[in-house]
JSON list of C-alpha atoms in Angstrom, two decimals:
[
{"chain": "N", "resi": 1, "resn": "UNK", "atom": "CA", "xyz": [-99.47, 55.33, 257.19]},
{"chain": "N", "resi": 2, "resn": "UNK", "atom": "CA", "xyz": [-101.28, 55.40, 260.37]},
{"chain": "N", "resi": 3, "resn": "UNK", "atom": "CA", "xyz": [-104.71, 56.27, 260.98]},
{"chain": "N", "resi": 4, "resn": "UNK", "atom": "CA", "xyz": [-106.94, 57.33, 263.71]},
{"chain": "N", "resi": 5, "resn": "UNK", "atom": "CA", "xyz": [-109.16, 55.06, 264.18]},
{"chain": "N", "resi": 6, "resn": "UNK", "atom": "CA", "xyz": [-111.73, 57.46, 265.81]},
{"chain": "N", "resi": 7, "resn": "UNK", "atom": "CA", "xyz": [-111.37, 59.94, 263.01]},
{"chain": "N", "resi": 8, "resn": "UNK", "atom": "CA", "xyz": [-112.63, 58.55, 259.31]},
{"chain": "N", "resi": 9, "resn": "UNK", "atom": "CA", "xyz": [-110.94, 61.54, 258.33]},
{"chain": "N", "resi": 10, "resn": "UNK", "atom": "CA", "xyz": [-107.49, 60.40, 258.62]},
{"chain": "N", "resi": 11, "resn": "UNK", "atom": "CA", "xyz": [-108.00, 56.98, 257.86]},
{"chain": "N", "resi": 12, "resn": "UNK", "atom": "CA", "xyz": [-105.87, 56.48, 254.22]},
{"chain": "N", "resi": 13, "resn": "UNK", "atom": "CA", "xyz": [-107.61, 55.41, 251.03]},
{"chain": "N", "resi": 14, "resn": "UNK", "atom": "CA", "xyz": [-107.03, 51.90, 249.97]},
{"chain": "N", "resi": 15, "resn": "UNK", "atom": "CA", "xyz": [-104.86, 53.55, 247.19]},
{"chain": "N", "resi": 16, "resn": "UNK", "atom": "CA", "xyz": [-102.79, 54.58, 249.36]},
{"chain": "N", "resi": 17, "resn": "UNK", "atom": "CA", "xyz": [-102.95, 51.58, 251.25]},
{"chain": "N", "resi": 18, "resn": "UNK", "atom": "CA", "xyz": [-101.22, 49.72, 247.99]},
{"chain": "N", "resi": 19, "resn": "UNK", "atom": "CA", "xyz": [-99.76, 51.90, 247.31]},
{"chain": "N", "resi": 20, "resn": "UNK", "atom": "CA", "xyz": [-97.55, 52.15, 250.31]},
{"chain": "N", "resi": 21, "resn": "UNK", "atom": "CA", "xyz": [-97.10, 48.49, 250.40]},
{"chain": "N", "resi": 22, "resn": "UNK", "atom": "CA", "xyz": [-95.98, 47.85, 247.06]},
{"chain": "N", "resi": 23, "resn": "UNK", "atom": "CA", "xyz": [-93.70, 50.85, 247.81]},
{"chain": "N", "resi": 24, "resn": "UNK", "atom": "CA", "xyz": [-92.07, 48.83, 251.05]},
{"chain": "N", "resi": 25, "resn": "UNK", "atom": "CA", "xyz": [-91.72, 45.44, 248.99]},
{"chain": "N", "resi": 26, "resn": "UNK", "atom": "CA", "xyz": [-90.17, 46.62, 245.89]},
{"chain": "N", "resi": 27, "resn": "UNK", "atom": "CA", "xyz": [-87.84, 48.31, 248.33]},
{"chain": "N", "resi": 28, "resn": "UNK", "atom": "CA", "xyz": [-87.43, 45.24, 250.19]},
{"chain": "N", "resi": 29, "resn": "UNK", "atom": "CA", "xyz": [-87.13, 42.27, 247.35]},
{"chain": "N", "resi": 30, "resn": "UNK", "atom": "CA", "xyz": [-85.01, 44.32, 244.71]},
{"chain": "N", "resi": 31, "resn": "UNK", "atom": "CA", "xyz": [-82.71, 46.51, 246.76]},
{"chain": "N", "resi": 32, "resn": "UNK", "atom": "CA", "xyz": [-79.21, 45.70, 246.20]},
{"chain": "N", "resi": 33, "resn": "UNK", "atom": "CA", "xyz": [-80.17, 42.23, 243.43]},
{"chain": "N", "resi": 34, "resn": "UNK", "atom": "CA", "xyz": [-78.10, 43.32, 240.14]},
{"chain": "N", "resi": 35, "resn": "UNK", "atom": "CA", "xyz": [-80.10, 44.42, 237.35]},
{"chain": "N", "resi": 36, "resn": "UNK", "atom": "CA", "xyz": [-80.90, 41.13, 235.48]},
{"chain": "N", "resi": 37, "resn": "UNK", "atom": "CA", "xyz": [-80.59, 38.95, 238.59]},
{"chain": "N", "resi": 38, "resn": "UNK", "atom": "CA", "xyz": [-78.52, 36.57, 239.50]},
{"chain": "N", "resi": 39, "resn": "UNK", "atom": "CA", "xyz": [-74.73, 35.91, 238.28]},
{"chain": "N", "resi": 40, "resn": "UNK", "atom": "CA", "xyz": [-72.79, 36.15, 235.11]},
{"chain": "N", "resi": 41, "resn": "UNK", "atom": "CA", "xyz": [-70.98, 33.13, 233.85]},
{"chain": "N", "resi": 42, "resn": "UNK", "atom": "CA", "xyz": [-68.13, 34.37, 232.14]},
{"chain": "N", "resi": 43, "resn": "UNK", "atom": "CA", "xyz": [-65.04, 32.51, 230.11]},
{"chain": "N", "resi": 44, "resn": "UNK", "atom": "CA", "xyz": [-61.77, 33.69, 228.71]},
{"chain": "N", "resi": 45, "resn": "UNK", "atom": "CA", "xyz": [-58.92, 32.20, 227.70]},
{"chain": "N", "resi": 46, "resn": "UNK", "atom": "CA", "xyz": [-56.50, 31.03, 229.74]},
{"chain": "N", "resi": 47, "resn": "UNK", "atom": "CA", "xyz": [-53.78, 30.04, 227.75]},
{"chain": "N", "resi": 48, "resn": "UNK", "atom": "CA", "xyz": [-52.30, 29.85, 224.28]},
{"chain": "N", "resi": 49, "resn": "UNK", "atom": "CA", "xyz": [-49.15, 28.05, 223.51]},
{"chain": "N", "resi": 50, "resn": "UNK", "atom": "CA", "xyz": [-47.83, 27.35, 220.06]},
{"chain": "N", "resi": 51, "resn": "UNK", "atom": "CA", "xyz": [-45.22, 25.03, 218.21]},
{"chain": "N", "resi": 52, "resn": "UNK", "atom": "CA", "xyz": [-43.51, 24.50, 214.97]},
{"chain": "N", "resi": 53, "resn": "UNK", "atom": "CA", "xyz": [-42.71, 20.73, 213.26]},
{"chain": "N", "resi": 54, "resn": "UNK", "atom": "CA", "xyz": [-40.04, 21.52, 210.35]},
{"chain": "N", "resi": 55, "resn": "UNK", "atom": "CA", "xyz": [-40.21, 18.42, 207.93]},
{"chain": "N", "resi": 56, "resn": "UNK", "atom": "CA", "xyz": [-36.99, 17.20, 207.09]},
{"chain": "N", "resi": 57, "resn": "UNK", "atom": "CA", "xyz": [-34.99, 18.73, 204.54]},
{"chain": "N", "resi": 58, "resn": "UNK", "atom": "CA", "xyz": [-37.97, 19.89, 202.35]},
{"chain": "N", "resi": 59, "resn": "UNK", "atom": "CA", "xyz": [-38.59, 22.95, 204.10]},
{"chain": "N", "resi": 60, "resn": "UNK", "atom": "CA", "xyz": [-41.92, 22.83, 204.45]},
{"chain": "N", "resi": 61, "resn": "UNK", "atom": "CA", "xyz": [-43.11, 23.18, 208.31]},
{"chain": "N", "resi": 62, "resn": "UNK", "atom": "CA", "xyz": [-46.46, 22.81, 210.28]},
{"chain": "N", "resi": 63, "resn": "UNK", "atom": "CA", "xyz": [-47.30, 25.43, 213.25]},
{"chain": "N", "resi": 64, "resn": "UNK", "atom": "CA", "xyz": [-49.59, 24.52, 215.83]},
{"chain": "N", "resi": 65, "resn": "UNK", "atom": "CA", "xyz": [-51.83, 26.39, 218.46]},
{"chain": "N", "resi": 66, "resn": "UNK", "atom": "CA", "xyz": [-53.35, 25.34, 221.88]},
{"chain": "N", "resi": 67, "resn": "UNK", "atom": "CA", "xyz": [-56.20, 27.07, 223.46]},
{"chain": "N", "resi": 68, "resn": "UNK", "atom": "CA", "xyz": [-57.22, 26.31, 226.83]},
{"chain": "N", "resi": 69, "resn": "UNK", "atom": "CA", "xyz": [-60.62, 28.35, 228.09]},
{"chain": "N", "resi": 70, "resn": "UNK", "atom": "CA", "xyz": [-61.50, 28.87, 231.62]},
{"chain": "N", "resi": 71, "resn": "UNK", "atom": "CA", "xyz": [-64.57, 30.33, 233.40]},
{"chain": "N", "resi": 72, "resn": "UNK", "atom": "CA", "xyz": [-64.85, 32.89, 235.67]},
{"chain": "N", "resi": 73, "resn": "UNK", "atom": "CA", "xyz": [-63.08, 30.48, 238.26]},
{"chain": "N", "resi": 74, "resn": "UNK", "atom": "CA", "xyz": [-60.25, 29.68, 236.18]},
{"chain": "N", "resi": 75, "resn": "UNK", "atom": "CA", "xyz": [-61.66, 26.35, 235.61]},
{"chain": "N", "resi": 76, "resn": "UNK", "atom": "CA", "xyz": [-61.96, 24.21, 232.44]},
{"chain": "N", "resi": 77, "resn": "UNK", "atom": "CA", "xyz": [-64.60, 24.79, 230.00]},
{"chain": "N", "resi": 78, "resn": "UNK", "atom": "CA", "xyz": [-65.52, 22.10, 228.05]},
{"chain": "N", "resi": 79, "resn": "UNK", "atom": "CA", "xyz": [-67.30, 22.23, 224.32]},
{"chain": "N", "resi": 80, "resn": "UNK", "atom": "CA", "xyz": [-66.74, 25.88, 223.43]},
{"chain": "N", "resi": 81, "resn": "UNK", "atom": "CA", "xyz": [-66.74, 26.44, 220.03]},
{"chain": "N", "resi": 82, "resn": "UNK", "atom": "CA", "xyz": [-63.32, 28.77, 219.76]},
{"chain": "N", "resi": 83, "resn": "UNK", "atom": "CA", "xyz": [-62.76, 30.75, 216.40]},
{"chain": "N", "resi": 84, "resn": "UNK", "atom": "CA", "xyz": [-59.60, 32.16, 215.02]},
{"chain": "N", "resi": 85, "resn": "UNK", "atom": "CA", "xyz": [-57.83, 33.65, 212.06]},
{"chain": "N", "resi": 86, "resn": "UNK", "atom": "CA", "xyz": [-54.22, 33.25, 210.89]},
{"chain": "N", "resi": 87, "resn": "UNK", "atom": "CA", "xyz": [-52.24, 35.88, 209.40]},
{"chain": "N", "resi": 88, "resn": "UNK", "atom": "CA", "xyz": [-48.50, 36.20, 208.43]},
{"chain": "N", "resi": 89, "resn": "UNK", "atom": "CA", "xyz": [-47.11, 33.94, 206.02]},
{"chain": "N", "resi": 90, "resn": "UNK", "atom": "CA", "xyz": [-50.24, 32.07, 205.62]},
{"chain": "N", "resi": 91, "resn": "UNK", "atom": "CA", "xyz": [-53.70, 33.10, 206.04]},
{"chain": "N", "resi": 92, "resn": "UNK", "atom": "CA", "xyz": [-57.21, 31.55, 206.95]},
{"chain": "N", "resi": 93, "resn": "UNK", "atom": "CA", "xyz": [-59.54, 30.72, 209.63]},
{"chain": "N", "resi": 94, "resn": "UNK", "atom": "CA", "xyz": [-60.13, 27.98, 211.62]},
{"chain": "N", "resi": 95, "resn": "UNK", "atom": "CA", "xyz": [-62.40, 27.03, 214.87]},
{"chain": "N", "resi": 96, "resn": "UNK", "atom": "CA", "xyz": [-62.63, 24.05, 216.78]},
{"chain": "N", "resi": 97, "resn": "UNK", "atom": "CA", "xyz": [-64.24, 23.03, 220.42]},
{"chain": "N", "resi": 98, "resn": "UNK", "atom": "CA", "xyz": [-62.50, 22.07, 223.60]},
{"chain": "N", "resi": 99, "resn": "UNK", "atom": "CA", "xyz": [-62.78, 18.82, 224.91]},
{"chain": "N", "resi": 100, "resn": "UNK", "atom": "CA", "xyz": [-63.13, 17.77, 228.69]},
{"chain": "N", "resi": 101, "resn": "UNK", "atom": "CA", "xyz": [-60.04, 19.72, 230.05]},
{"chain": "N", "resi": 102, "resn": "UNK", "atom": "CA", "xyz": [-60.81, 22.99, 228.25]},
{"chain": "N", "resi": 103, "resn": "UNK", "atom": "CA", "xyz": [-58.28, 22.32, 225.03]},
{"chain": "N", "resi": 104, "resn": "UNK", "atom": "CA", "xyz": [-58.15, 22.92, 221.61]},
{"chain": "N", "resi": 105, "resn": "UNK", "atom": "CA", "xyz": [-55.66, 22.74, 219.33]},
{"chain": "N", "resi": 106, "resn": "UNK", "atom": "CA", "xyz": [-55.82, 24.11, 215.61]},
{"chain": "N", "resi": 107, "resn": "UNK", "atom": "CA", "xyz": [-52.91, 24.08, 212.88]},
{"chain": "N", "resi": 108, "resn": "UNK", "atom": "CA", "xyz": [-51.62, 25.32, 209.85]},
{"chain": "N", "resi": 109, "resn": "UNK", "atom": "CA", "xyz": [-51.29, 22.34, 207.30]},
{"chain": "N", "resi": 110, "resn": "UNK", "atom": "CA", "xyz": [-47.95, 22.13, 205.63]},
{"chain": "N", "resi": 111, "resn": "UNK", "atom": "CA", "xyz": [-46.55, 25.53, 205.39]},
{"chain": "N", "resi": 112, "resn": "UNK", "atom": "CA", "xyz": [-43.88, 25.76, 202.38]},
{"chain": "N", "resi": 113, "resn": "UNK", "atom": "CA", "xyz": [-42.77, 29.39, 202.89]},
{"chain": "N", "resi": 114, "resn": "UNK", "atom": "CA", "xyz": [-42.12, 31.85, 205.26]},
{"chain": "N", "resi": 115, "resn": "UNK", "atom": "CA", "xyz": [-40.87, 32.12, 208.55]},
{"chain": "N", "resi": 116, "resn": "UNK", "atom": "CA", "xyz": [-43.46, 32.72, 211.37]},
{"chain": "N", "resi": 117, "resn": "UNK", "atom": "CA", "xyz": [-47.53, 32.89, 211.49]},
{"chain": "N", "resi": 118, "resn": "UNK", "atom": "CA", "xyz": [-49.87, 34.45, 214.25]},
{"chain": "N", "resi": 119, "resn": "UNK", "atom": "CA", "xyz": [-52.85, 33.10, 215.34]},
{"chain": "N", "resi": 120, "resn": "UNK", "atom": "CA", "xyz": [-55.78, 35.23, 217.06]},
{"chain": "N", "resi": 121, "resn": "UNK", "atom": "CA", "xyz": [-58.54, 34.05, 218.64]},
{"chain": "N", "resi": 122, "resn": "UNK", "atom": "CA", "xyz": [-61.74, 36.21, 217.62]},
{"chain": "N", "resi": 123, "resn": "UNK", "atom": "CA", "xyz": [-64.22, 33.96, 219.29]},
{"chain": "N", "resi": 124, "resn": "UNK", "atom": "CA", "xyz": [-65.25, 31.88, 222.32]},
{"chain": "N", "resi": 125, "resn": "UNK", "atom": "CA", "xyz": [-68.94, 30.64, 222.23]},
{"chain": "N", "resi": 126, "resn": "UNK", "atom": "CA", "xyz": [-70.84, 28.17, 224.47]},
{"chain": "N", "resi": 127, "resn": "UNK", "atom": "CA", "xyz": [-73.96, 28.69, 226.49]},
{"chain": "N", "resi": 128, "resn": "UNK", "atom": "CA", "xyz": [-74.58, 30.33, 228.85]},
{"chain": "N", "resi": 129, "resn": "UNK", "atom": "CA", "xyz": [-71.18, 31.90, 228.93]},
{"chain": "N", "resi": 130, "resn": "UNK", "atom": "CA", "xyz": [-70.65, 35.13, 228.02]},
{"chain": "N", "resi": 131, "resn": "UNK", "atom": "CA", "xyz": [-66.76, 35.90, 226.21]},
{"chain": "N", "resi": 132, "resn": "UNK", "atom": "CA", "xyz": [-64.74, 38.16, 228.10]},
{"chain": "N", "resi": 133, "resn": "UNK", "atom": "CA", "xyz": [-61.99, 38.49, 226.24]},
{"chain": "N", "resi": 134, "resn": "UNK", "atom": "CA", "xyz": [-60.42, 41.34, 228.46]},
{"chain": "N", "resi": 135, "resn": "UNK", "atom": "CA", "xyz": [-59.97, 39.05, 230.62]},
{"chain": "N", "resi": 136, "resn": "UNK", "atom": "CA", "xyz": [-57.73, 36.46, 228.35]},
{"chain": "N", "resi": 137, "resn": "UNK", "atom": "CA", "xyz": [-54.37, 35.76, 229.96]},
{"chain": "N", "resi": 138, "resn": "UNK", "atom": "CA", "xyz": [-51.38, 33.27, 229.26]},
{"chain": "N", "resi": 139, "resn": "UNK", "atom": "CA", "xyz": [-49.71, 32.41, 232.68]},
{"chain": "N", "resi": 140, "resn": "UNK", "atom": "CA", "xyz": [-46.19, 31.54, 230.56]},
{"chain": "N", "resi": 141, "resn": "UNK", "atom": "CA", "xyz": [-46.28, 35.01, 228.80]},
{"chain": "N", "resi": 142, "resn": "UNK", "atom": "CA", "xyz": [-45.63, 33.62, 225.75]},
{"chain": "N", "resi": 143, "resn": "UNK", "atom": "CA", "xyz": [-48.75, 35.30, 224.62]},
{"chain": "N", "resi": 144, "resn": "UNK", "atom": "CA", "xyz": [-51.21, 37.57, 225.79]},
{"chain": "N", "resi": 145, "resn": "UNK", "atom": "CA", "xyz": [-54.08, 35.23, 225.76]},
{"chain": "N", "resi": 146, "resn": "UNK", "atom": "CA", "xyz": [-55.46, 36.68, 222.34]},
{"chain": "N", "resi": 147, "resn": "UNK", "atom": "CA", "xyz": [-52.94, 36.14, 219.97]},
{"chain": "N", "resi": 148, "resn": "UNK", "atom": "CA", "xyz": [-49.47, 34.33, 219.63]},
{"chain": "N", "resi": 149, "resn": "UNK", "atom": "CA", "xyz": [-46.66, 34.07, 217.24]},
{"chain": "N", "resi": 150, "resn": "UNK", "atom": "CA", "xyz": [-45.48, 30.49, 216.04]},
{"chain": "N", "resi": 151, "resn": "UNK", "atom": "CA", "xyz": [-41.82, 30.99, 214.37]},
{"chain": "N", "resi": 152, "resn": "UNK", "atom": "CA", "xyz": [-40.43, 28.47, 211.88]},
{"chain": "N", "resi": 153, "resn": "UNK", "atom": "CA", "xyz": [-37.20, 28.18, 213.74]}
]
């Protein structure tokens, strides 16, 4: 807005003054900054591997599950608090929380029947992460980052 500055006339108010500037530096400061600011720190997980301990000639067995939880980097993240339910031939929940290298490991107790349990992970919580578990993954595709199947033999 340019004025005249021989003619009063076409000189603009201060409202549009402000106006015009406020205009020109909310253009300026928040074009293109994502709604929120700043960036998202995601986690996932980034692997689940299981195992089976058959005791003796009892029968009974043990499985057991590994989670390891990244970031959006793929790197470690430590003391997230990772829930999970088992289903199958035994049933229950457990949760735990990964220590320095991103791990945690949960398992079943003695088992005295059946032949194979699945663990799913429902939860990963730790501050200020957010869970994406879309993008959960298991480089050894012996799961597909959510759940996994632990057979007996």
């Amino acid at each position: 807005l340019l004025a005249d500055p021989q003619n009063d006339s076409d000189r603009p108010s201060l409202a549009e003054v402000m106006e015009s500037a406020m205009s020109a530096a909310n253009t300026a400061v928040f074009s293109g900054v994502p709604e929120g600011g700043g960036t998202t720190l995601t986690m996932h997980v980034g692997d689940l591997d299981g195992a089976n301990k058959v005791k003796g000639k009892s029968g009974k067995w043990e499985a057991y599950v590994t989670a390891t939880v990244h970031d959006q980097d793929d790197s470690p993240v430590a003391n997230a608090a990772v829930t999970g339910t088992w289903s199958g031939d035994t049933s229950g929940t457990a949760s735990g929380t990964t220590n320095g290298s991103g791990i945690v490991t949960f398992g079943t107790g003695n088992l005295n029947d059946g032949s194979s349990v699945t663990f799913t992970v429902n939860d990963v919580n730790l501050d200020p992460y957010d869970y994406d578990y879309g993008d959960n993954q298991d480089p050894d595709s012996d799961s597909n980052g959510t759940w996994i199947t632990v057979n007996k033999q």
